[in-house]
Tab-separated table of C-alpha atoms and ligand atoms in Angstrom:
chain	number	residue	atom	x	y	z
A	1	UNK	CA	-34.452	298.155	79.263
A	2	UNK	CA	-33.366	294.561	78.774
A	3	UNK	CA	-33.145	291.971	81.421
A	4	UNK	CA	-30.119	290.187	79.927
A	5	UNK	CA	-27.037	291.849	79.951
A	6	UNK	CA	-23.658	290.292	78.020
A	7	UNK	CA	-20.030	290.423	78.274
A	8	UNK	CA	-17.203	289.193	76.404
A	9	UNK	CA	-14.288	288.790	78.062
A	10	UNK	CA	-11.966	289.129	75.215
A	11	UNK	CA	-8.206	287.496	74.941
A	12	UNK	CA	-4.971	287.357	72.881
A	13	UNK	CA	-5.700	288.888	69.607
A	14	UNK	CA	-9.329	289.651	69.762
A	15	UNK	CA	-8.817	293.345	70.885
A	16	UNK	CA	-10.403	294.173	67.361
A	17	UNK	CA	-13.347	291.936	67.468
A	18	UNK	CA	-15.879	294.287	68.047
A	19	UNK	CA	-16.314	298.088	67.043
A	20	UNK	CA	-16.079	299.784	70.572
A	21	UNK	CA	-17.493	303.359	71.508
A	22	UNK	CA	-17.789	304.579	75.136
A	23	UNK	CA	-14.942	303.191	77.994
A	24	UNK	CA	-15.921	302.943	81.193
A	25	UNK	CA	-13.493	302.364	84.136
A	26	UNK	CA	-15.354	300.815	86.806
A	27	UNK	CA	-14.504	300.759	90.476
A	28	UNK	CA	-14.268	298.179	92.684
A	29	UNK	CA	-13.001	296.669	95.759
A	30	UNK	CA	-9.982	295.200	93.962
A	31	UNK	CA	-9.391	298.232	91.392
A	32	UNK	CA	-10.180	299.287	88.270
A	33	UNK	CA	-11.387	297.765	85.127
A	34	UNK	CA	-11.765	298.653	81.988
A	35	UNK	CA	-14.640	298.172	80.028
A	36	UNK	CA	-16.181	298.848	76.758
A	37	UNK	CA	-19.772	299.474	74.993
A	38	UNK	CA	-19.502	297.962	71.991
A	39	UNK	CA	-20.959	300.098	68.761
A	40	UNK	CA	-24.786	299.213	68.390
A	41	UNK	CA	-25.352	296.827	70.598
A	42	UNK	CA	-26.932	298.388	74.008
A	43	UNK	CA	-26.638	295.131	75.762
A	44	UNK	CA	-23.152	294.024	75.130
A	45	UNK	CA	-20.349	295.359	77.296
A	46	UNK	CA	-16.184	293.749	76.077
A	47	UNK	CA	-13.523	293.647	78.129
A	48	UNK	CA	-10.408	293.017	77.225
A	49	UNK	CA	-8.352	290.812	79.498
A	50	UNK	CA	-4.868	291.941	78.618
A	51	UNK	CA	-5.977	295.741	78.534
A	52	UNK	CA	-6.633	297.098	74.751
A	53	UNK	CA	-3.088	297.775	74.284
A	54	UNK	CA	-2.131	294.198	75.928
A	55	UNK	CA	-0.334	295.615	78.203
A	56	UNK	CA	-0.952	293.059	81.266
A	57	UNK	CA	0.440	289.639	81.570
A	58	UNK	CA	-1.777	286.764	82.424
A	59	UNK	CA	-0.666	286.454	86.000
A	60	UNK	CA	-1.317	290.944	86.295
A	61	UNK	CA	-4.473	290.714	85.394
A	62	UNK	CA	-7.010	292.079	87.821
A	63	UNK	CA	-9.829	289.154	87.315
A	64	UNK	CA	-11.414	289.759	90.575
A	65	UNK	CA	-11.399	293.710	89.529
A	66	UNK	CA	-13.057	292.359	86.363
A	67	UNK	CA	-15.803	290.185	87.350
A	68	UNK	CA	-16.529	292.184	90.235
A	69	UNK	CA	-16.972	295.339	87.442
A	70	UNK	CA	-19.233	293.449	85.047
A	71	UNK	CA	-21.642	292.011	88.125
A	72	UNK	CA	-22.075	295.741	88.669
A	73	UNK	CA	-22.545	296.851	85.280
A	74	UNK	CA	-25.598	294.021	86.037
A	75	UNK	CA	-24.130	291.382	83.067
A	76	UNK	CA	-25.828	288.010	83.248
A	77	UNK	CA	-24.179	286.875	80.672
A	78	UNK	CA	-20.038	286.005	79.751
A	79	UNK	CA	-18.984	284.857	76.424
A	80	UNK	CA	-14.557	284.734	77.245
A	81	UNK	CA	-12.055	283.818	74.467
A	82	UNK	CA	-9.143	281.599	74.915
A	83	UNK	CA	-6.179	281.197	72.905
A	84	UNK	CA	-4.600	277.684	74.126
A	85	UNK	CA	-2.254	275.070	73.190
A	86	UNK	CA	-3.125	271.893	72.016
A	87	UNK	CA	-2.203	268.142	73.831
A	88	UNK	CA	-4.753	266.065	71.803
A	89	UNK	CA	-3.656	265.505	68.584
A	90	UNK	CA	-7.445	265.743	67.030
A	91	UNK	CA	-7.407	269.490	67.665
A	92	UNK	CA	-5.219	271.263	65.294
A	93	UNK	CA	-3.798	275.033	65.279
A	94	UNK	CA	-7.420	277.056	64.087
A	95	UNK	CA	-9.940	274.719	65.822
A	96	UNK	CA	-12.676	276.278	68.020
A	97	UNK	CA	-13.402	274.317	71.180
A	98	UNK	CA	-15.930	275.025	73.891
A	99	UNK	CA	-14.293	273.732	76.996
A	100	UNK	CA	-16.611	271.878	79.579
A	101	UNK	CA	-13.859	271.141	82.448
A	102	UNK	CA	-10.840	272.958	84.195
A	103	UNK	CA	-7.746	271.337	85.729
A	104	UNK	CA	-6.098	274.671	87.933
A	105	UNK	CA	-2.309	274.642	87.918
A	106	UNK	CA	-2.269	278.665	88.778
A	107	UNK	CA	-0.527	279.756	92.149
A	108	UNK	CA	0.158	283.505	92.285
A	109	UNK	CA	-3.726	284.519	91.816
A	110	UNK	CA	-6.148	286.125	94.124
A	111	UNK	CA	-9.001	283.586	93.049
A	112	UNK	CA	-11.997	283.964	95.250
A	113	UNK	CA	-14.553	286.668	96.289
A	114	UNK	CA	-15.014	285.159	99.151
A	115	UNK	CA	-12.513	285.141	102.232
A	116	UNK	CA	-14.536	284.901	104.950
A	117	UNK	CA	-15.499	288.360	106.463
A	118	UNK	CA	-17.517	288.716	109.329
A	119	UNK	CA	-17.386	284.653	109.878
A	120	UNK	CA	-18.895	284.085	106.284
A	121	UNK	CA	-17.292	280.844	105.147
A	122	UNK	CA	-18.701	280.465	101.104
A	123	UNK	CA	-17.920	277.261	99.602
A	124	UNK	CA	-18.439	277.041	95.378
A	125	UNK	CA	-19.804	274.283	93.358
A	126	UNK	CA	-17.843	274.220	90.037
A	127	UNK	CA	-18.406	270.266	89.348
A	128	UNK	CA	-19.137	271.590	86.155
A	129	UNK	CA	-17.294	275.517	85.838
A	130	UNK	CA	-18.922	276.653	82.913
A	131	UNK	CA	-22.537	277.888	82.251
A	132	UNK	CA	-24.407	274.518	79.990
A	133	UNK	CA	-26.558	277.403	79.284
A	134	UNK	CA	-24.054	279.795	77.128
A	135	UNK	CA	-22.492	276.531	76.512
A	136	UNK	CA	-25.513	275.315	74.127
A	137	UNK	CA	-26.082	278.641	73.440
A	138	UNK	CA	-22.553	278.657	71.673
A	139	UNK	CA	-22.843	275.475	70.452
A	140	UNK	CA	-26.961	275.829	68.805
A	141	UNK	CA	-24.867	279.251	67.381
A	142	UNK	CA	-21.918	276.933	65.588
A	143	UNK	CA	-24.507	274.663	64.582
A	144	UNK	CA	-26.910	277.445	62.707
A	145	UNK	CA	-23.532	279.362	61.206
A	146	UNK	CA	-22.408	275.698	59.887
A	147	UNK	CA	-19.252	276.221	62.162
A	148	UNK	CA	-17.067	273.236	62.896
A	149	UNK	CA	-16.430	273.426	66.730
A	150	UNK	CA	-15.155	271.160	69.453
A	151	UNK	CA	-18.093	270.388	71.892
A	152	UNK	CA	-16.131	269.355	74.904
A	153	UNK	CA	-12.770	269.674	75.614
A	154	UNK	CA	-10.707	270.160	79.339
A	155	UNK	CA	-8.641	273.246	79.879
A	156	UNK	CA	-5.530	272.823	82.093
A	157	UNK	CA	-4.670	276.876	83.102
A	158	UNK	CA	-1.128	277.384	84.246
A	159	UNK	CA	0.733	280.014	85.737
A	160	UNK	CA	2.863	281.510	82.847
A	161	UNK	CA	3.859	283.807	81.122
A	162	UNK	CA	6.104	281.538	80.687
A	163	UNK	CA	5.099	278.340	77.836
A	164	UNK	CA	5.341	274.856	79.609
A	165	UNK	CA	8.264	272.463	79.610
A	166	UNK	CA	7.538	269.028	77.298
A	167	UNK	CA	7.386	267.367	80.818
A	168	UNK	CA	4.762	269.811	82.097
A	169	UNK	CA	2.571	268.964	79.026
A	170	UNK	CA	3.341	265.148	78.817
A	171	UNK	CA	2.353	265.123	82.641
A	172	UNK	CA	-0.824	267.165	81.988
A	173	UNK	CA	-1.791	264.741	79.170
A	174	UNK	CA	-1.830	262.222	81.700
A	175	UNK	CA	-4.420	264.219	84.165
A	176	UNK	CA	-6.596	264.578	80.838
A	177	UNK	CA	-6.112	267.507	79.741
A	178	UNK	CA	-6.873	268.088	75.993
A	179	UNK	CA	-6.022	271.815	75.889
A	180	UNK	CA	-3.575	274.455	77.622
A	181	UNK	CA	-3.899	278.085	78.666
A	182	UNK	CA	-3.001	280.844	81.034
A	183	UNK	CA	-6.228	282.649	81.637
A	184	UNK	CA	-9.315	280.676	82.022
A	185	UNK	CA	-8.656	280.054	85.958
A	186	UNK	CA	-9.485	281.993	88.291
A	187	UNK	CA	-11.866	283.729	85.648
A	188	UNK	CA	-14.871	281.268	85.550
A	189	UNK	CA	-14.365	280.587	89.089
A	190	UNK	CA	-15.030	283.802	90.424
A	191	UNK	CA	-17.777	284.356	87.437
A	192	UNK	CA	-19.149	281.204	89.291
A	193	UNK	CA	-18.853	283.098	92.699
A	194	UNK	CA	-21.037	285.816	91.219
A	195	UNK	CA	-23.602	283.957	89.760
A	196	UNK	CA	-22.865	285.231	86.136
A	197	UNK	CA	-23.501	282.281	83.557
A	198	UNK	CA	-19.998	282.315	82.089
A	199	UNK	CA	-18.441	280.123	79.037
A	200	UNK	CA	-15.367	280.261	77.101
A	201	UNK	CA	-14.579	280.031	73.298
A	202	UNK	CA	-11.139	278.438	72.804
A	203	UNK	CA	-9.104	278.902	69.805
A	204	UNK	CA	-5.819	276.298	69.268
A	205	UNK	CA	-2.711	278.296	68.395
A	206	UNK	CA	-0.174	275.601	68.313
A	207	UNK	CA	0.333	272.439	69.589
A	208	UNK	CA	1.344	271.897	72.987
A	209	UNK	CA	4.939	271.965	74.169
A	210	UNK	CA	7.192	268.759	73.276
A	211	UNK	CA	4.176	268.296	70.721
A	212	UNK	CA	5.369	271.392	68.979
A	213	UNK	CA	9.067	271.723	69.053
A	214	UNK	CA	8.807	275.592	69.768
A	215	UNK	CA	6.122	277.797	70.440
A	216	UNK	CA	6.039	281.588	69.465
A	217	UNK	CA	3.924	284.116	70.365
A	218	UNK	CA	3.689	285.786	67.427
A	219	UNK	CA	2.134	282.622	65.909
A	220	UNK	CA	-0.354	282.199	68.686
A	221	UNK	CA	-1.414	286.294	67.753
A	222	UNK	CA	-1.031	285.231	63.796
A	223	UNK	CA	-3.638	282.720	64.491
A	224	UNK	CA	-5.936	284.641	67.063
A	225	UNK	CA	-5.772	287.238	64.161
A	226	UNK	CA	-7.285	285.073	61.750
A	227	UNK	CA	-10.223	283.712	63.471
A	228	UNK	CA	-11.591	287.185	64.791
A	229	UNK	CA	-14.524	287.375	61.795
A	230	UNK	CA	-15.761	283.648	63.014
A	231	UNK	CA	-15.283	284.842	66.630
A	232	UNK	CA	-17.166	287.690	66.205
A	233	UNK	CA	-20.465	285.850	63.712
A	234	UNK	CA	-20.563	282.415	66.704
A	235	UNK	CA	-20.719	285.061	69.551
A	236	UNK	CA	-22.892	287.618	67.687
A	237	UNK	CA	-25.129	284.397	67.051
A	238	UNK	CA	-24.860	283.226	70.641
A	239	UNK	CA	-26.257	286.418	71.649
A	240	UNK	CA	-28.805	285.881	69.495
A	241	UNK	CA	-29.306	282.379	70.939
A	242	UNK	CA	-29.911	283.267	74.594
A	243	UNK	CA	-31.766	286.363	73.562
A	244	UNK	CA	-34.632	284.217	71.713
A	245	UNK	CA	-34.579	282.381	74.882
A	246	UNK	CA	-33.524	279.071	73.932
A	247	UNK	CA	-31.527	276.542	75.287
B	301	HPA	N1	0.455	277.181	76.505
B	301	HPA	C1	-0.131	278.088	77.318
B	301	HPA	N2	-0.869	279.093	76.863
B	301	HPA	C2	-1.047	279.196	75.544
B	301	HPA	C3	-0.463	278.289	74.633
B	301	HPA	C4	0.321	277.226	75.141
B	301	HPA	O1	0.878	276.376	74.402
B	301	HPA	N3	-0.832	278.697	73.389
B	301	HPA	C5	-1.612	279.796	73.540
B	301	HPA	N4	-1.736	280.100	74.837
């Protein structure tokens, strides 16, 4: 058996990224979730945030249920996608960015493990929420597939489902935010809270609200569509990354 387990926690339009076989619906304290092997690879589990037949909304989705399900299945490892809007005008619709910060503008979300039972008060470091390990590992991965990526970028998670009003995103522009989504928070928190070394792959959609003068969904799944075959080679490759052991 192999000491490194990996997930991918998979988003809008990357339901198809992998070949799955065998589902497994694992049970936790907070529910059910539903996870996949993925043909082939023994090590890999996917799950896929919105259900495979994205059926949940981003504020539904069960992401304690989830993180608590793939710290059982013993993963070490998260790769997550992200589709997002864009507020910086560098990053176009089809860029790849690997996020390194998170501004948190949910409200409805359970978004801790940790409510202190028994008189156990946890408190988190997330100075810096994602793992700099599957960060680089991501990044070495773009780097050896020739992939143009986005090293940095901050990712300002709102409530939704609803899009944001031009106000929302002029006002987040102002906080720094360079890119805009609805499911990165409370995910690498709680993967945080776990101790699973967790990073995200963003993919720009569209340009932000008030940037873009209207922003459809179908375009944000047009897009996600597209990049699946690069999604799938940078995290097959960032497997491969933190498998030789590197950096
Ligand atoms: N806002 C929030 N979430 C998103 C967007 C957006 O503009 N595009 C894709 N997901």
């Amino acid at each position: 058996m192999r000491s490194q387990k990996y997930a991918v926690i998979a988003g809008t339009g990357m339901a198809k990224v992998f070949e799955l076989s065998e589902k497994h619906d694992v049970e936790t304290p907070y529910g059910f979730a539903e996870l996949y092997s993925v043909k082939n690879f023994q090590n890999l589990l996917f799950l896929p945030r919105h259900g495979i037949g994205y059926t949940l909304p981003p504020h539904k989705i069960n992401y304690c249920a989830n993180i608590y399900a793939l710290k059982k299945m013993s993963v070490n490892y998260v790769i997550a996608t992200n589709a997002v809007g864009s507020l910086n005008r560098r990053l176009s619709p089809g860029s790849f960015v690997i996020p390194d910060q998170i501004i948190d503008f949910t409200r409805s979300r359970k978004s801790t493990f940790f409510e202190g039972e028994g008189g156990n008060v946890v408190f988190t470091d997330v100075t810096f929420p994602y793992s700099e390990k599957v960060r680089s590992a991501l990044l070495e991965a773009s780097k050896r597939l020739q992939m143009k990526v986005y090293r940095k970028g901050t990712y300002v998670c709102t409530e939704g489902p609803r899009y944001e009003t031009a106000a929302e995103i002029r006002a987040y522009k102002i906080l720094g935010a360079d890119i805009v989504g609805m499911t990165g928070a409370p995910e690498a928190f709680l993967a945080r809270e776990a101790g699973i070394e967790y990073a995200s792959v963003a993919v720009v959609t569209n340009y932000a609200a008030g940037i873009a003068k209207q922003i459809s969904h179908g375009l944000v799944m047009d897009i996600m569509h597209r990049a699946q075959e690069s999604m799938r080679k940078l995290i097959f490759e960032a497997i491969n990354v933190l498998e030789a052991g590197l950096k």
